[in-house]
XYZ file of C-alpha atoms in Angstrom:
127
model
C -9.999 -21.615 34.431
C -7.201 -21.606 31.865
C -3.968 -20.039 33.251
C -2.816 -19.150 29.740
C -5.988 -17.126 29.139
C -5.542 -15.410 32.513
C -1.989 -14.324 31.639
C -3.138 -13.217 28.178
C -5.954 -11.079 29.582
C -3.724 -9.781 32.366
C -1.092 -8.402 30.013
C -3.644 -6.899 27.622
C -5.420 -5.044 30.422
C -2.116 -4.079 32.100
C -0.862 -2.626 28.802
C -3.980 -0.480 28.549
C -3.903 0.730 32.143
C -0.190 1.552 32.103
C -0.589 3.425 28.839
C -3.533 5.349 30.286
C -1.398 6.263 33.298
C 1.318 7.647 31.052
C -1.161 9.464 28.797
C -3.044 11.314 31.547
C -1.796 14.816 32.311
C -1.126 18.000 30.450
C 0.002 16.928 27.013
C 2.977 19.302 26.785
C 4.176 19.202 30.407
C 7.127 16.789 30.847
C 6.542 16.715 34.610
C 3.268 14.813 34.037
C 4.806 12.012 31.954
C 7.639 9.900 33.337
C 10.141 8.084 31.139
C 10.063 4.929 33.315
C 6.314 4.712 32.875
C 6.773 4.845 29.097
C 9.412 2.129 29.422
C 6.977 -0.048 31.397
C 4.283 0.519 28.767
C 6.658 -0.554 25.978
C 7.776 -3.700 27.832
C 4.246 -4.807 28.768
C 3.009 -4.169 25.224
C 5.873 -6.263 23.840
C 4.974 -9.122 26.206
C 1.285 -8.854 25.229
C 2.292 -8.951 21.554
C 4.417 -12.058 22.049
C 1.508 -13.815 23.767
C -0.702 -13.139 20.737
C 1.565 -14.916 18.262
C 0.207 -18.365 19.190
C -3.442 -17.608 18.359
C -4.237 -18.675 14.771
C -7.888 -17.567 14.683
C -9.213 -14.512 12.819
C -9.775 -12.770 16.155
C -6.182 -13.609 17.086
C -4.936 -12.022 13.876
C -6.836 -8.804 14.605
C -5.577 -8.798 18.201
C -2.023 -9.223 16.936
C -2.480 -6.387 14.433
C -3.742 -3.986 17.098
C -0.874 -4.951 19.362
C 1.683 -4.408 16.617
C 0.231 -0.941 15.996
C 0.539 -0.117 19.696
C 4.125 -1.358 19.863
C 5.095 0.577 16.740
C 3.697 3.829 18.117
C 5.262 3.299 21.526
C 8.669 2.545 20.013
C 8.380 5.723 17.936
C 7.555 7.671 21.113
C 10.543 6.135 22.931
C 12.801 6.899 19.983
C 11.685 10.526 19.909
C 12.259 10.794 23.666
C 15.774 9.336 23.362
C 16.720 11.589 20.445
C 15.371 14.698 22.143
C 17.132 13.974 25.432
C 20.434 12.627 24.124
C 20.684 13.554 20.444
C 19.953 17.242 20.633
C 21.295 19.766 23.087
C 17.954 21.494 23.528
C 16.374 18.973 25.900
C 12.677 18.229 26.169
C 10.432 20.939 24.753
C 6.646 21.152 25.133
C 6.190 20.442 21.413
C 8.265 17.253 21.583
C 6.471 16.132 24.751
C 3.149 16.655 22.983
C 4.363 14.457 20.108
C 5.417 11.697 22.494
C 2.125 11.795 24.400
C 0.153 11.854 21.132
C 1.904 8.688 19.976
C 1.131 7.145 23.341
C -2.522 8.138 22.863
C -2.610 6.342 19.524
C -1.151 3.259 21.151
C -3.734 3.542 23.930
C -6.507 3.528 21.317
C -5.062 0.311 19.881
C -4.967 -1.117 23.430
C -8.640 -0.187 23.913
C -9.522 -2.019 20.694
C -7.621 -5.079 21.958
C -9.506 -5.074 25.250
C -12.870 -4.638 23.499
C -12.066 -7.539 21.162
C -11.006 -9.659 24.129
C -14.293 -8.918 25.907
C -16.279 -9.730 22.736
C -14.408 -13.009 22.340
C -15.027 -13.873 25.985
C -18.755 -13.121 25.734
C -19.052 -15.271 22.594
C -17.565 -18.328 24.326
C -20.084 -21.087 24.899
C -20.110 -22.860 28.199
């Protein structure tokens, strides 16, 4: 067992599961989506992205690309949340919450692709 591969797989799967936890709920109801959960998703996705920088294979490049897409969408969601809460006086509206959750859903799709690629790479390994 390679501890580096364990940590790599751990963070990829954790990023997906945390993002799923944030995404689940009514899309426009702010009570169903917590800001700390979005923060955790962003941090874990950033860690997973950093772990992918060392892989120089073609599969590693695709994994890095999917992770960068997820991070970009999550940072956009966090930015929207911060602007809505602190930049405007209106506070969180259902339309803005739906935008944030939609961006999180896009990032979750990128996380799913990462996990599928990781499983494919693992299955293709020869013993």
